[in-house]
Coordinates of C-alpha atoms in Angstrom, one line a residue:
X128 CA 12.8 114.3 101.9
X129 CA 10.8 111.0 101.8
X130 CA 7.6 111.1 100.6
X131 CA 7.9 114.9 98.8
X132 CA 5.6 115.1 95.8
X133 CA 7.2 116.0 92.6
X134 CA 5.6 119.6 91.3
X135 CA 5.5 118.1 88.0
X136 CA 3.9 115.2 88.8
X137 CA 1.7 116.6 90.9
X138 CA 0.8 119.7 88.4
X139 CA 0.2 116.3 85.9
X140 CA -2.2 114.6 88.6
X141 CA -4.6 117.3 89.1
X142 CA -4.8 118.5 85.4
X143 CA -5.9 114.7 84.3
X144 CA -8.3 114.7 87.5
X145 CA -9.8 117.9 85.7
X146 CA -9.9 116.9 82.4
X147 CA -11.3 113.3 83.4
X148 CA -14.5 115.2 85.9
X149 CA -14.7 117.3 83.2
X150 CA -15.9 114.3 80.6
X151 CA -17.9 112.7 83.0
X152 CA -19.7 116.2 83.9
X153 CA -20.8 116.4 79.5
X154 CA -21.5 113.1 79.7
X155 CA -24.0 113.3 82.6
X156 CA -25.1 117.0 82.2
X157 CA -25.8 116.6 78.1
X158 CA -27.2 112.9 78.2
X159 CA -30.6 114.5 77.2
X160 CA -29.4 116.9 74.3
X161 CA -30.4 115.8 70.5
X162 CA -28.5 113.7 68.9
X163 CA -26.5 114.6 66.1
X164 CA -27.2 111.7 63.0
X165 CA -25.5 112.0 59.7
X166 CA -26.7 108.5 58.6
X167 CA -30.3 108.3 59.4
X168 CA -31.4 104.7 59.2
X169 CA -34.3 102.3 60.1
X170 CA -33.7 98.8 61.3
X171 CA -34.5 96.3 58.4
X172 CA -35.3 93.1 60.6
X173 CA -38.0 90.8 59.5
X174 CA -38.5 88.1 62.0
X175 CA -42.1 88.6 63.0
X176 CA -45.6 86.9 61.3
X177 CA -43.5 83.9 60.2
X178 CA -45.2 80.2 60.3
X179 CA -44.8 76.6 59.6
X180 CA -47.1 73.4 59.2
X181 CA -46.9 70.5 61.3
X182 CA -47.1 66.9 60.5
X183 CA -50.9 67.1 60.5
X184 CA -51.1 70.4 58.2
X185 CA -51.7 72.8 60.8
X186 CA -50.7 76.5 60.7
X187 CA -48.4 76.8 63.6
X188 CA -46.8 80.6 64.2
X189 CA -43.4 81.7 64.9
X190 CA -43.3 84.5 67.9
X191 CA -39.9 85.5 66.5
X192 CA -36.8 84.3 64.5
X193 CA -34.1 83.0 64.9
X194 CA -36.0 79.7 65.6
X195 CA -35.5 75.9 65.4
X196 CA -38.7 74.0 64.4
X197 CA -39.2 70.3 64.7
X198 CA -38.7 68.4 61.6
X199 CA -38.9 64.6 60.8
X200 CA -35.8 64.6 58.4
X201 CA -33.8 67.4 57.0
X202 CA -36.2 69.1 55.2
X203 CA -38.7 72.2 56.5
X204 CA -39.7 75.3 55.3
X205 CA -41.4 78.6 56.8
X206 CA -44.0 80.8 55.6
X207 CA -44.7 84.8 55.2
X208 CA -47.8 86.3 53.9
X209 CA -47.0 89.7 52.9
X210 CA -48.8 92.4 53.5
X211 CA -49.6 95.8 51.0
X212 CA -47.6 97.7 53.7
X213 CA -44.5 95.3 52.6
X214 CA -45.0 95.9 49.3
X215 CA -42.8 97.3 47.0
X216 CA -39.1 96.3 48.8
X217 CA -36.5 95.1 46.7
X218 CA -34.7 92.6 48.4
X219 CA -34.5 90.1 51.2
X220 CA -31.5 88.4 52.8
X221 CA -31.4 85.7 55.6
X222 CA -28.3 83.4 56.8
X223 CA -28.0 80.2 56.7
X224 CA -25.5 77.6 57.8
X225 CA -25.2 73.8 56.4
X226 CA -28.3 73.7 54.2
X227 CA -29.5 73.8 50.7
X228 CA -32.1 77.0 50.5
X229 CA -34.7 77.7 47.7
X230 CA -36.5 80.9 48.3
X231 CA -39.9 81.1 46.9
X232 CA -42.6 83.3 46.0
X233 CA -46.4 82.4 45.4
X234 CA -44.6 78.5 45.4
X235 CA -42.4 80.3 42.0
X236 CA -38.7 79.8 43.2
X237 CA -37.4 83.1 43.0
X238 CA -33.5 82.2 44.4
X239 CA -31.9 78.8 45.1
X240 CA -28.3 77.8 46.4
X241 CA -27.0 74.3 46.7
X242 CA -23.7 73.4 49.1
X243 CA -21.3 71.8 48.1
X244 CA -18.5 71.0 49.9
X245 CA -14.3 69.4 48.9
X246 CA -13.6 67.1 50.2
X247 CA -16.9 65.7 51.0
X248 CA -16.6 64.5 54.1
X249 CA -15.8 67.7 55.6
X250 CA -19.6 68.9 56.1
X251 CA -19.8 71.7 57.9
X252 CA -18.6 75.0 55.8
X253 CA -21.6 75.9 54.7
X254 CA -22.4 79.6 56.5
X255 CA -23.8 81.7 53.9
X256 CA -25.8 85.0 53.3
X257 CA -28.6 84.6 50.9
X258 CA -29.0 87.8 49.5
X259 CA -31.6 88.8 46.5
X260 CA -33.4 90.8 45.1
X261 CA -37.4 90.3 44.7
X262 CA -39.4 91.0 42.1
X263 CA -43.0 93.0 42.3
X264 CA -44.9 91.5 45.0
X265 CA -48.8 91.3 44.9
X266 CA -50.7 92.5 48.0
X267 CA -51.4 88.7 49.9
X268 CA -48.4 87.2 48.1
X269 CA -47.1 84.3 50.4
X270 CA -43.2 84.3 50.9
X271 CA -41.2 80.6 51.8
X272 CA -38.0 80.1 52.9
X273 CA -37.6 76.2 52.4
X274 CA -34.6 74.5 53.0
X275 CA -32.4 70.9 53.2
X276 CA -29.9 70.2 56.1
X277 CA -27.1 68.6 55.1
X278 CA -25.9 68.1 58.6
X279 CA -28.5 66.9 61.3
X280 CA -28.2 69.6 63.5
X281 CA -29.0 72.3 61.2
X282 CA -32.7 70.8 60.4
X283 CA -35.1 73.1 61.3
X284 CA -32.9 76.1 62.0
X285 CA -33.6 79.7 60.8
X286 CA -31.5 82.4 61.5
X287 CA -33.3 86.2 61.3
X288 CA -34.3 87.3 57.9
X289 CA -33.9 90.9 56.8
X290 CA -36.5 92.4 53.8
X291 CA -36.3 95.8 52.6
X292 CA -33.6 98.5 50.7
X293 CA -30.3 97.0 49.7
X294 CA -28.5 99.5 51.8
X295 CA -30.4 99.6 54.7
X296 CA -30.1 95.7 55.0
X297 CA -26.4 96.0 55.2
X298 CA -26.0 98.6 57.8
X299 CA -28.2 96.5 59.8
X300 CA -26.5 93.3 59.4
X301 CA -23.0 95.6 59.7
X302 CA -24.5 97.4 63.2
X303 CA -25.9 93.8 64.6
X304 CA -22.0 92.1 64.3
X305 CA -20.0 95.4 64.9
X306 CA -18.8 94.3 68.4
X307 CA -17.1 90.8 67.4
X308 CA -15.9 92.2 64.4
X309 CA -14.3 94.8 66.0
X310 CA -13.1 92.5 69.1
X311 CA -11.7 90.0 67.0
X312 CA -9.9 92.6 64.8
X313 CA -8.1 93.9 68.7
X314 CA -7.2 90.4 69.4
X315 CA -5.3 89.8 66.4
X316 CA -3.9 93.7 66.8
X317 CA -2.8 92.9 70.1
X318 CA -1.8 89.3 69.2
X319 CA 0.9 90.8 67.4
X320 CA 1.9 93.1 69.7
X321 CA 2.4 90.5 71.7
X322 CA 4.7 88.7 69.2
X323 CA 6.6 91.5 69.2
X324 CA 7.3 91.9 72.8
X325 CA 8.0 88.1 72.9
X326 CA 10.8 88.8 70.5
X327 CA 12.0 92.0 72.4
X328 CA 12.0 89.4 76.2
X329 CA 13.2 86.4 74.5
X330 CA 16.8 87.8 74.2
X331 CA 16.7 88.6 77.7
X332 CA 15.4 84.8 78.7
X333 CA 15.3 82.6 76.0
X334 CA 13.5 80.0 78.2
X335 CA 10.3 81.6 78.7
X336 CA 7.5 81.6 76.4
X337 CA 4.8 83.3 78.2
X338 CA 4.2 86.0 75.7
X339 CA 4.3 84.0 72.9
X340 CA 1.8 81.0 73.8
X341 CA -0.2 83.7 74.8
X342 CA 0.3 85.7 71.7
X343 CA -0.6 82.9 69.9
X344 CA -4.2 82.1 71.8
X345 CA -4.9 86.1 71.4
X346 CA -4.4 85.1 67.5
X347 CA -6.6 81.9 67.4
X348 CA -9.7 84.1 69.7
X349 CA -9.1 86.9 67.5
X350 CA -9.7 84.8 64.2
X351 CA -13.1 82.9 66.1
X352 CA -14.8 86.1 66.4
X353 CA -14.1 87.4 63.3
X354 CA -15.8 84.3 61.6
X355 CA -18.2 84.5 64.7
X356 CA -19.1 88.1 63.3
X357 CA -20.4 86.6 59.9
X358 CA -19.1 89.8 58.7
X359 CA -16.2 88.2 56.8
X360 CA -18.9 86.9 54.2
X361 CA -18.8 90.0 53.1
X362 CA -15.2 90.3 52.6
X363 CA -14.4 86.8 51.2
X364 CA -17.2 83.9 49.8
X365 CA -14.6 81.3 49.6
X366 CA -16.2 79.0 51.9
X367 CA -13.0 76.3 52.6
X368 CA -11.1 79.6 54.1
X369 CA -14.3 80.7 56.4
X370 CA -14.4 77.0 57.7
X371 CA -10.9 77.2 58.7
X372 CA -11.2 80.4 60.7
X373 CA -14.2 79.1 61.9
X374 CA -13.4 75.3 62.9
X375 CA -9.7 75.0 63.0
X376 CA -8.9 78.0 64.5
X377 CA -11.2 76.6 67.6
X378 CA -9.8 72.8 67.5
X379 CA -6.5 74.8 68.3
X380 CA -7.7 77.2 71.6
X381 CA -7.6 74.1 73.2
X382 CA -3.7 73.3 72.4
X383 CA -2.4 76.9 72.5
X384 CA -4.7 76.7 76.0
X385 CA -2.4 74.0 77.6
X386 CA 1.0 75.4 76.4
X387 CA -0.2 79.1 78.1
X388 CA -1.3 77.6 81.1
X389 CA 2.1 75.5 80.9
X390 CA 4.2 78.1 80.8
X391 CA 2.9 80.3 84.0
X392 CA 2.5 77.1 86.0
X393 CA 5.2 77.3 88.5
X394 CA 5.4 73.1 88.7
X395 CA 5.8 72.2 85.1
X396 CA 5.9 68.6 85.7
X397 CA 2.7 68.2 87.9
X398 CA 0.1 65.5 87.3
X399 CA -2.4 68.0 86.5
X400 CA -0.6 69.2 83.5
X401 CA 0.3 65.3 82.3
X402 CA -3.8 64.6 82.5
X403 CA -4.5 67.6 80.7
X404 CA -2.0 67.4 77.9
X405 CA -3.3 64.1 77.1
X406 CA -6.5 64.7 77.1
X407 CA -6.6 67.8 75.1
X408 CA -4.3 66.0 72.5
X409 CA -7.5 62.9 72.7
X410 CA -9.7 65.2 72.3
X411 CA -8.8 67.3 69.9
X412 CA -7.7 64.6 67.6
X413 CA -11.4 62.9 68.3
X414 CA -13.0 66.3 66.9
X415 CA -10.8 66.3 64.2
X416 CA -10.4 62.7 63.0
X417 CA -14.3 62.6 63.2
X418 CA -14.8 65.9 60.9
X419 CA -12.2 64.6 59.0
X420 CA -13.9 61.5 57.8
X421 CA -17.3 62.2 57.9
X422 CA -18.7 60.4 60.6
X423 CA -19.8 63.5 63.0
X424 CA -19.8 67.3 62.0
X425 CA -17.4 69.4 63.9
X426 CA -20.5 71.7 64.8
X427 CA -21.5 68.6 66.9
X428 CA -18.1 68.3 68.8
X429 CA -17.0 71.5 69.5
X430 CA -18.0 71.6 73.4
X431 CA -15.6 68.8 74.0
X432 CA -13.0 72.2 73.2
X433 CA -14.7 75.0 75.1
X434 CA -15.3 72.1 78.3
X435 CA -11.0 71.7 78.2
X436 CA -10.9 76.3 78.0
X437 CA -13.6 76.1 81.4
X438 CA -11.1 73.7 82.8
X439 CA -8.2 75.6 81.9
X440 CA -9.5 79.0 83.3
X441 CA -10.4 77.1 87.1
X442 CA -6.8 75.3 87.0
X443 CA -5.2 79.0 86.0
X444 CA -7.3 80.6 88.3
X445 CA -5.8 78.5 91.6
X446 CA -3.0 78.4 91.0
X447 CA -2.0 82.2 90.1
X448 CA -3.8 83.2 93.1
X449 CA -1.2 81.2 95.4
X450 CA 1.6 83.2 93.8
X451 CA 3.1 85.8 96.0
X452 CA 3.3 88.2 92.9
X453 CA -0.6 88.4 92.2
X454 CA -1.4 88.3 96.3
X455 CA 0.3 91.6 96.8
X456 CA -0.9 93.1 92.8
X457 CA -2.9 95.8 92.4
X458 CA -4.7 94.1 89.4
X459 CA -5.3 90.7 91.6
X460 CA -9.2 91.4 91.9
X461 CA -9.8 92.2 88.3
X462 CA -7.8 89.1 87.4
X463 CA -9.5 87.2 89.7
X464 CA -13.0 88.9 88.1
X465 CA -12.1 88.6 84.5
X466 CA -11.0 84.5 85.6
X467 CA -14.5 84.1 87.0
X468 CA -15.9 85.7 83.8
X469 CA -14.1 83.7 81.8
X470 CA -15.0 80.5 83.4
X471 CA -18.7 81.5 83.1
X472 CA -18.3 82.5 79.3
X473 CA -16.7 78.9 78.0
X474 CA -19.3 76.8 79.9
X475 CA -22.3 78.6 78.7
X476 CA -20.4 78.3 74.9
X477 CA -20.4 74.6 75.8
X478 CA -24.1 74.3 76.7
X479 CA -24.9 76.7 73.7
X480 CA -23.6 73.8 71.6
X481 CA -26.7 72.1 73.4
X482 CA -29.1 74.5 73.2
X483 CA -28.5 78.0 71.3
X484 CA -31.2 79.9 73.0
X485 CA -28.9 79.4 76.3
X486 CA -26.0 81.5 75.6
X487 CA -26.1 85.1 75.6
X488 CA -24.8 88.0 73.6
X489 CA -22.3 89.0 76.7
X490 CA -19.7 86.7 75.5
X491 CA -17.8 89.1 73.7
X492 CA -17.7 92.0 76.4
X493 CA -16.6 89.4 78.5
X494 CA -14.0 87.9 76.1
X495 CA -12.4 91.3 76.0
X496 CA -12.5 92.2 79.6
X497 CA -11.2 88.3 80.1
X498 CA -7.6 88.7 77.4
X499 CA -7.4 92.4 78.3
X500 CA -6.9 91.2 82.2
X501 CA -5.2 88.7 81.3
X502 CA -2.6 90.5 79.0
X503 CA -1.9 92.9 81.6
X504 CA -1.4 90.1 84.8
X505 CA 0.8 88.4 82.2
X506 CA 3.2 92.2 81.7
X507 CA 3.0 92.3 85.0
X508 CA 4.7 88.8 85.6
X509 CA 7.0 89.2 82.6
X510 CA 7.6 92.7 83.5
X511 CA 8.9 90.8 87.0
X512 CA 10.9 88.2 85.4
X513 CA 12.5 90.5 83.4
X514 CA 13.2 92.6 86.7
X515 CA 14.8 89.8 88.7
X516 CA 16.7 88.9 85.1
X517 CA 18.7 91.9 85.3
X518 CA 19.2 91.7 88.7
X519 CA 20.9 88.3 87.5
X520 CA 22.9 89.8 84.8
X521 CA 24.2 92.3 87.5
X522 CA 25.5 89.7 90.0
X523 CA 26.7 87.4 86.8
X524 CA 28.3 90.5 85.9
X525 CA 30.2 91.0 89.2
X526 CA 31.5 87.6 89.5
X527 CA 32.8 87.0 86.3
X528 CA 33.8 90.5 85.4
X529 CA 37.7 92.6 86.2
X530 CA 35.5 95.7 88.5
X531 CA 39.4 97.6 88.0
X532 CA 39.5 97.3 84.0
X533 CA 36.4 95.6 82.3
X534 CA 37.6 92.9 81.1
X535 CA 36.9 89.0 81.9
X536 CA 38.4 88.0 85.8
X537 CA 39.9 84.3 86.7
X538 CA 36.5 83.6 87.6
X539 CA 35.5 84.0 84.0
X540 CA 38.7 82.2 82.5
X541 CA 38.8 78.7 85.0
X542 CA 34.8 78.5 83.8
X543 CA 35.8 78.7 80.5
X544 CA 38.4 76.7 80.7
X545 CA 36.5 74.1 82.7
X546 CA 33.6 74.1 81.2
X547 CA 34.8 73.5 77.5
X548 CA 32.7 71.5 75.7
X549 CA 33.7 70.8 71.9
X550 CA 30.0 69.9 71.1
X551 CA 28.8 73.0 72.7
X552 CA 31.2 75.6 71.6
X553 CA 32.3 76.9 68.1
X554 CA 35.0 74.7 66.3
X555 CA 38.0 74.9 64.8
X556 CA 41.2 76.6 65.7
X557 CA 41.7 79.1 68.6
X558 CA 44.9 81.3 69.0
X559 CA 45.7 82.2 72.8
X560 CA 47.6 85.2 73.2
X561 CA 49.1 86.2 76.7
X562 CA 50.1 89.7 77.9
X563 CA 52.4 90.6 80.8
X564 CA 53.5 93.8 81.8
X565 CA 57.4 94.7 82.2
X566 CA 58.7 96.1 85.9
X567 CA 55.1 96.7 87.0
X568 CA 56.6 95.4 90.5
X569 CA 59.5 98.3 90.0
X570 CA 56.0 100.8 89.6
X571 CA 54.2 100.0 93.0
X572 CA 57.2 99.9 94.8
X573 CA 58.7 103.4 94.1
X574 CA 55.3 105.2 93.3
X575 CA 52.3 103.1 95.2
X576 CA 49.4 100.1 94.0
X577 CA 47.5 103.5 93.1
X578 CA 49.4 104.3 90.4
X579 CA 50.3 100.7 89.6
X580 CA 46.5 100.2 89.3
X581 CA 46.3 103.3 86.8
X582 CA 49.0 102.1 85.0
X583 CA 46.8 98.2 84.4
X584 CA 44.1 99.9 83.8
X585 CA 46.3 101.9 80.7
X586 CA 47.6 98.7 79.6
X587 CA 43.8 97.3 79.5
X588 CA 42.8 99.7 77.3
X589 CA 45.3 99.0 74.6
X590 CA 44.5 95.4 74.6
X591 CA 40.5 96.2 74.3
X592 CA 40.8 98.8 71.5
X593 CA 43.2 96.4 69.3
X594 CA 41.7 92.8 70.3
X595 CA 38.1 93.9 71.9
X596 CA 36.2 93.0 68.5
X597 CA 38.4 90.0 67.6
X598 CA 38.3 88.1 70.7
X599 CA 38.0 87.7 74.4
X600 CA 40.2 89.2 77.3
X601 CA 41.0 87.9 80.1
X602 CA 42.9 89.2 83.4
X603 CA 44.3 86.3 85.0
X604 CA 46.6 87.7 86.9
X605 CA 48.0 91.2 89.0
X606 CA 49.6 92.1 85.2
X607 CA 48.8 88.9 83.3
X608 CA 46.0 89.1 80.8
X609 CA 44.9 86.2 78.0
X610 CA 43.3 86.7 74.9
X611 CA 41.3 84.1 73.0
X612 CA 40.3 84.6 69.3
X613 CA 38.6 81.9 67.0
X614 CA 39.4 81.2 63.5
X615 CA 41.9 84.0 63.1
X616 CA 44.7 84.4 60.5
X617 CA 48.0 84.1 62.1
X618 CA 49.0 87.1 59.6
X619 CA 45.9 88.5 61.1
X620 CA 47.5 88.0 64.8
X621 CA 50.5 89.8 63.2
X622 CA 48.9 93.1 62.5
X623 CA 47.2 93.0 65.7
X624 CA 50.3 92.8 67.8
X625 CA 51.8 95.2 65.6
X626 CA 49.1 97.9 66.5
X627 CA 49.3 96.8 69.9
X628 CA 52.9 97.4 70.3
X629 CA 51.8 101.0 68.4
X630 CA 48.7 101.4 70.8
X631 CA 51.4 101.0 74.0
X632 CA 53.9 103.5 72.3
X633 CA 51.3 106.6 71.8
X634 CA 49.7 105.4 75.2
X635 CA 48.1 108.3 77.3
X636 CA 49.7 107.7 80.6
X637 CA 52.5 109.5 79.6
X638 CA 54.2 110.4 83.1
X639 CA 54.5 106.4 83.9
X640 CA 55.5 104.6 80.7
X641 CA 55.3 101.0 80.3
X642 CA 55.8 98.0 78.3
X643 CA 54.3 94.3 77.8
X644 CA 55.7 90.9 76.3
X645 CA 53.9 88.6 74.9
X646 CA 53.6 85.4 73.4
X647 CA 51.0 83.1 71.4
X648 CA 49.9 79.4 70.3
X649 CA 47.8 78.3 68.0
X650 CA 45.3 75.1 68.5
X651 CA 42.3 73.2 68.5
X652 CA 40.9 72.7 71.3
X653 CA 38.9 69.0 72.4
X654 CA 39.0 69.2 76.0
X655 CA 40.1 71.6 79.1
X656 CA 43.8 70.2 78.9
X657 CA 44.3 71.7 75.1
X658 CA 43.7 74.7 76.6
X659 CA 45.8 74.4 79.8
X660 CA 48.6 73.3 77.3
X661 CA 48.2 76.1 74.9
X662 CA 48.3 78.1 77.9
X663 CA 51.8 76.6 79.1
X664 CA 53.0 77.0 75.2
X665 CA 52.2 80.5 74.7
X666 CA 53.6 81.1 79.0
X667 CA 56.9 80.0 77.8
X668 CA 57.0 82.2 74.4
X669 CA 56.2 85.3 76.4
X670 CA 58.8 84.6 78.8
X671 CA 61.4 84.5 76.4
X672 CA 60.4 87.4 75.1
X673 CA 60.4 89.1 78.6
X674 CA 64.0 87.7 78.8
X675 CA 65.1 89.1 75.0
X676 CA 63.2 92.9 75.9
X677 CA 65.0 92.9 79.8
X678 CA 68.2 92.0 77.4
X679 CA 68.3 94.6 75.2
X680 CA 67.4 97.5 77.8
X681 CA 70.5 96.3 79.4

């Protein structure tokens, strides 16, 4: 009956319904019980009571860091005065990015790091975490962090400082960057997931690279927020690698960017994709050829990228929701949501270039909901294609396939035939190889087309199991059939035949026995009329073997 609910699945339904009101009743009910802490640990942050002098000498405090303070050139520094309640910690570690630090204490330099960067003109990979520990501090000691940009918009910035025990400081630092550590790691996770199904779709359509361009953007994302994490400091301090997940992985989101939105475009050619291939291709060659030689940092450049991602999430935005596919989708209002979030996301990126204080730490909750909705939309349209590709193979499968015995029809053979291109198809020498059956007329007439048919499809079966690996078959006629092999032996052709005339002998219809002739030429085909002459050849070779079988029966 239509519309009848499976037990099973209904069984299924109400048992996940339970177990789901069951986790949201804990949650809700137990939100007030103690919690259970095997790490106990206090927060090491140290951004508070900090202060700098202006140009006139006076004392001017910090309310918090991170901060950016007005300098004249690329030097500036910022002052502590401890207290005895901070006496007694052992270390202190703050980051930094582009800038020469000393780290002093009672004006004695207690830590210093200079950058240096290969090749020069590449300034900007400098991101570091100045870790040390301190020695005994006096009650009223004064604590300076001074440092020297080596880029110009690094002057004056300080990122938050952390002061206490070794251990503590790291879990804090670890806690604080979790989330983009963690979401970077999933995009590169599902990045190669979605490599993989690529690979699995591509032999299905070879022309459609959905999957992989977006594959390929997951990848890029996924290495950003690992760098944007800082996290990876702690992994690797080879500074050249960290700029390259940091920089270059960025200067290509724009690129992978086009060739995603490219491939679910339904007008490939339109003058909105020209425009914006060429002027993601100006501008990320601008970003790079002005990092490369030294004239701007790449820091200083980088909106131009995230401006061409905004632009990118609109254009995808309009024109998926005109498809018919995503109109009648379930997931067509959480696309449209995660779109809207995405667009949001890249612009405030590219004013945070302006001003830091702007953007805010939502990015990567809405980076994740953003690829998550879009890796699903994107199933669902391959998920479709892949659908209506089958349905393809099916009808491709009916017209040039014999429905009675499997094998090629005269559909398949005249587009083969007609369609025979020398630089297209493999080379060399072919051997054509054509089958007729002996008094399959004599068959129908006394015993009906039923058992004529049976009789074919007998025949057929011998040919597959002797020449179904070595080449193709071909029913051209009521009880003709052509077989095409490429570079095979004629010795090889030899023992085929002779198995074939075995195979016929020890056939299974045993109440209707019959018999075939056969003949065969060998050549190299350069153009549809080798293959009609071949044809003709090996026509007239298995006629005169029809002729020499009927002669000795008789």
């Amino acid at each position: 009956m239509k519309g009848k609910i499976n037990p099973k699945s209904l069984v299924l339904r109400i048992l996940l319904t339970a177990l789901i009101l069951t986790g949201i009743y804990v949650l809700l009910i137990g939100h007030n019980t103690t919690d259970a802490r095997i790490i106990h640990y206090q927060e090491k942050f140290f951004n508070k009571g900090w202060f700098y002098y202006d140009k006139e000498g006076n004392e001017i405090a910090i309310d918090s860091l991170p901060v950016h303070i007005q300098t004249d050139g690329m030097k500036s520094a910022i002052f502590h005065r401890l207290t005895e309640f901070e006496d007694g910690r052992t270390s202190v570690c703050f980051y930094s990015q582009h800038q020469n630090v000393k780290l002093k204490l009672n004006n004695q330099i207690i830590y210093e790091y200079k950058t240096e960067a290969v090749p020069k003109t590449i300034m900007s990979y400098r991101p570091v975490y100045n870790f040390t520990d301190l020695p005994p501090i006096p009650a009223g000691s004064l604590l300076c962090i001074e440092t020297e940009a080596v880029i110009p918009s690094s002057a004056g910035d300080y990122e938050e400082v952390f002061f206490g025990d070794t251990a503590q400081i790291l879990f804090t630092i670890l806690l604080k960057h979790i989330n983009s550590f963690l979401l970077g790691v999933m995009f590169i996770v599902i990045s190669v997931l979605l490599f993989g199904t690529h690979h699995l779709f591509s032999h299905t359509n070879k022309k459609d690279y959905t999957l992989l361009h977006l594959a390929l953007l997951t990848f890029t994302i996924g290495v950003w927020q690992l760098d944007d994490s800082t996290l990876l400091l702690f992994f690797t301090g080879y500074l050249p690698l960290l700029w390259c997940c940091k920089y270059l992985s960025q200067l290509f989101i724009p690129i992978f960017t086009y060739f995603f939105v490219k491939s679910i475009s339904p007008k490939t050619n339109s003058k909105f994709l020209n425009v914006f291939f060429w002027i993601t291709i100006a501008a990320v060659a601008v970003e790079y050829i002005l990092q490369i030689t030294g004239i701007k940092a790449i820091t200083n450049t980088l909106f131009i990228s995230h401006f061409i991602y905004l632009t990118a999430c609109i254009y995808t935005l309009r024109i998926l929701f005109k498809e018919d596919w995503i109109k009648v989708s379930k997931l067509k209002y959480l696309f449209i949501g995660s779109m809207i979030l995405s667009t949001v996301i890249f612009a405030f990126t590219a004013i945070s270039m302006f001003n830091n204080k702007f953007f805010s730490s939502m990015m990567s909750f809405g980076l994740a909901f953003t690829f998550i909705s879009m890796i699903l939309i994107t199933y669902q349209k391959e998920l479709k294609l892949f659908e209506e590709m089958n349905l393809v193979n099916m009808y491709k499968h009916l017209a040039f396939v014999d429905i009675a015995t499997g094998v090629n029809n005269k559909t398949a053979w005249y587009t083969l035939v007609e369609n025979f291109n020398e630089t297209t198809r493999p080379q060399g020498e072919y051997c054509m190889i054509v089958f007729d059956m002996n008094n399959l007329k004599k068959l129908n007439d006394n015993f009906g087309h039923l058992i004529g048919d049976k009789v074919i499809k007998s025949f057929c079966e011998c040919l597959i199991k002797i020449f179904g690996t070595n080449g193709a078959i071909y029913r051209i006629g009521g009880d003709e059939f052509v077989c095409i092999c490429h570079n095979i032996s004629r010795e090889k052709v030899q023992k085929l035949l002779q198995k074939f005339d075995e195979s016929v002998l020890t056939q299974e219809e045993t109440e209707h026995k019959f018999s075939a002739a056969y003949g065969y030429e060998f050549f190299t085909p350069h153009s549809p009329a080798d293959f009609k002459k071949a044809l003709n050849a090996a026509d007239e070779k298995m006629y005169n073997a029809k002729v020499a079988m009927k002669a000795a029966r008789e």
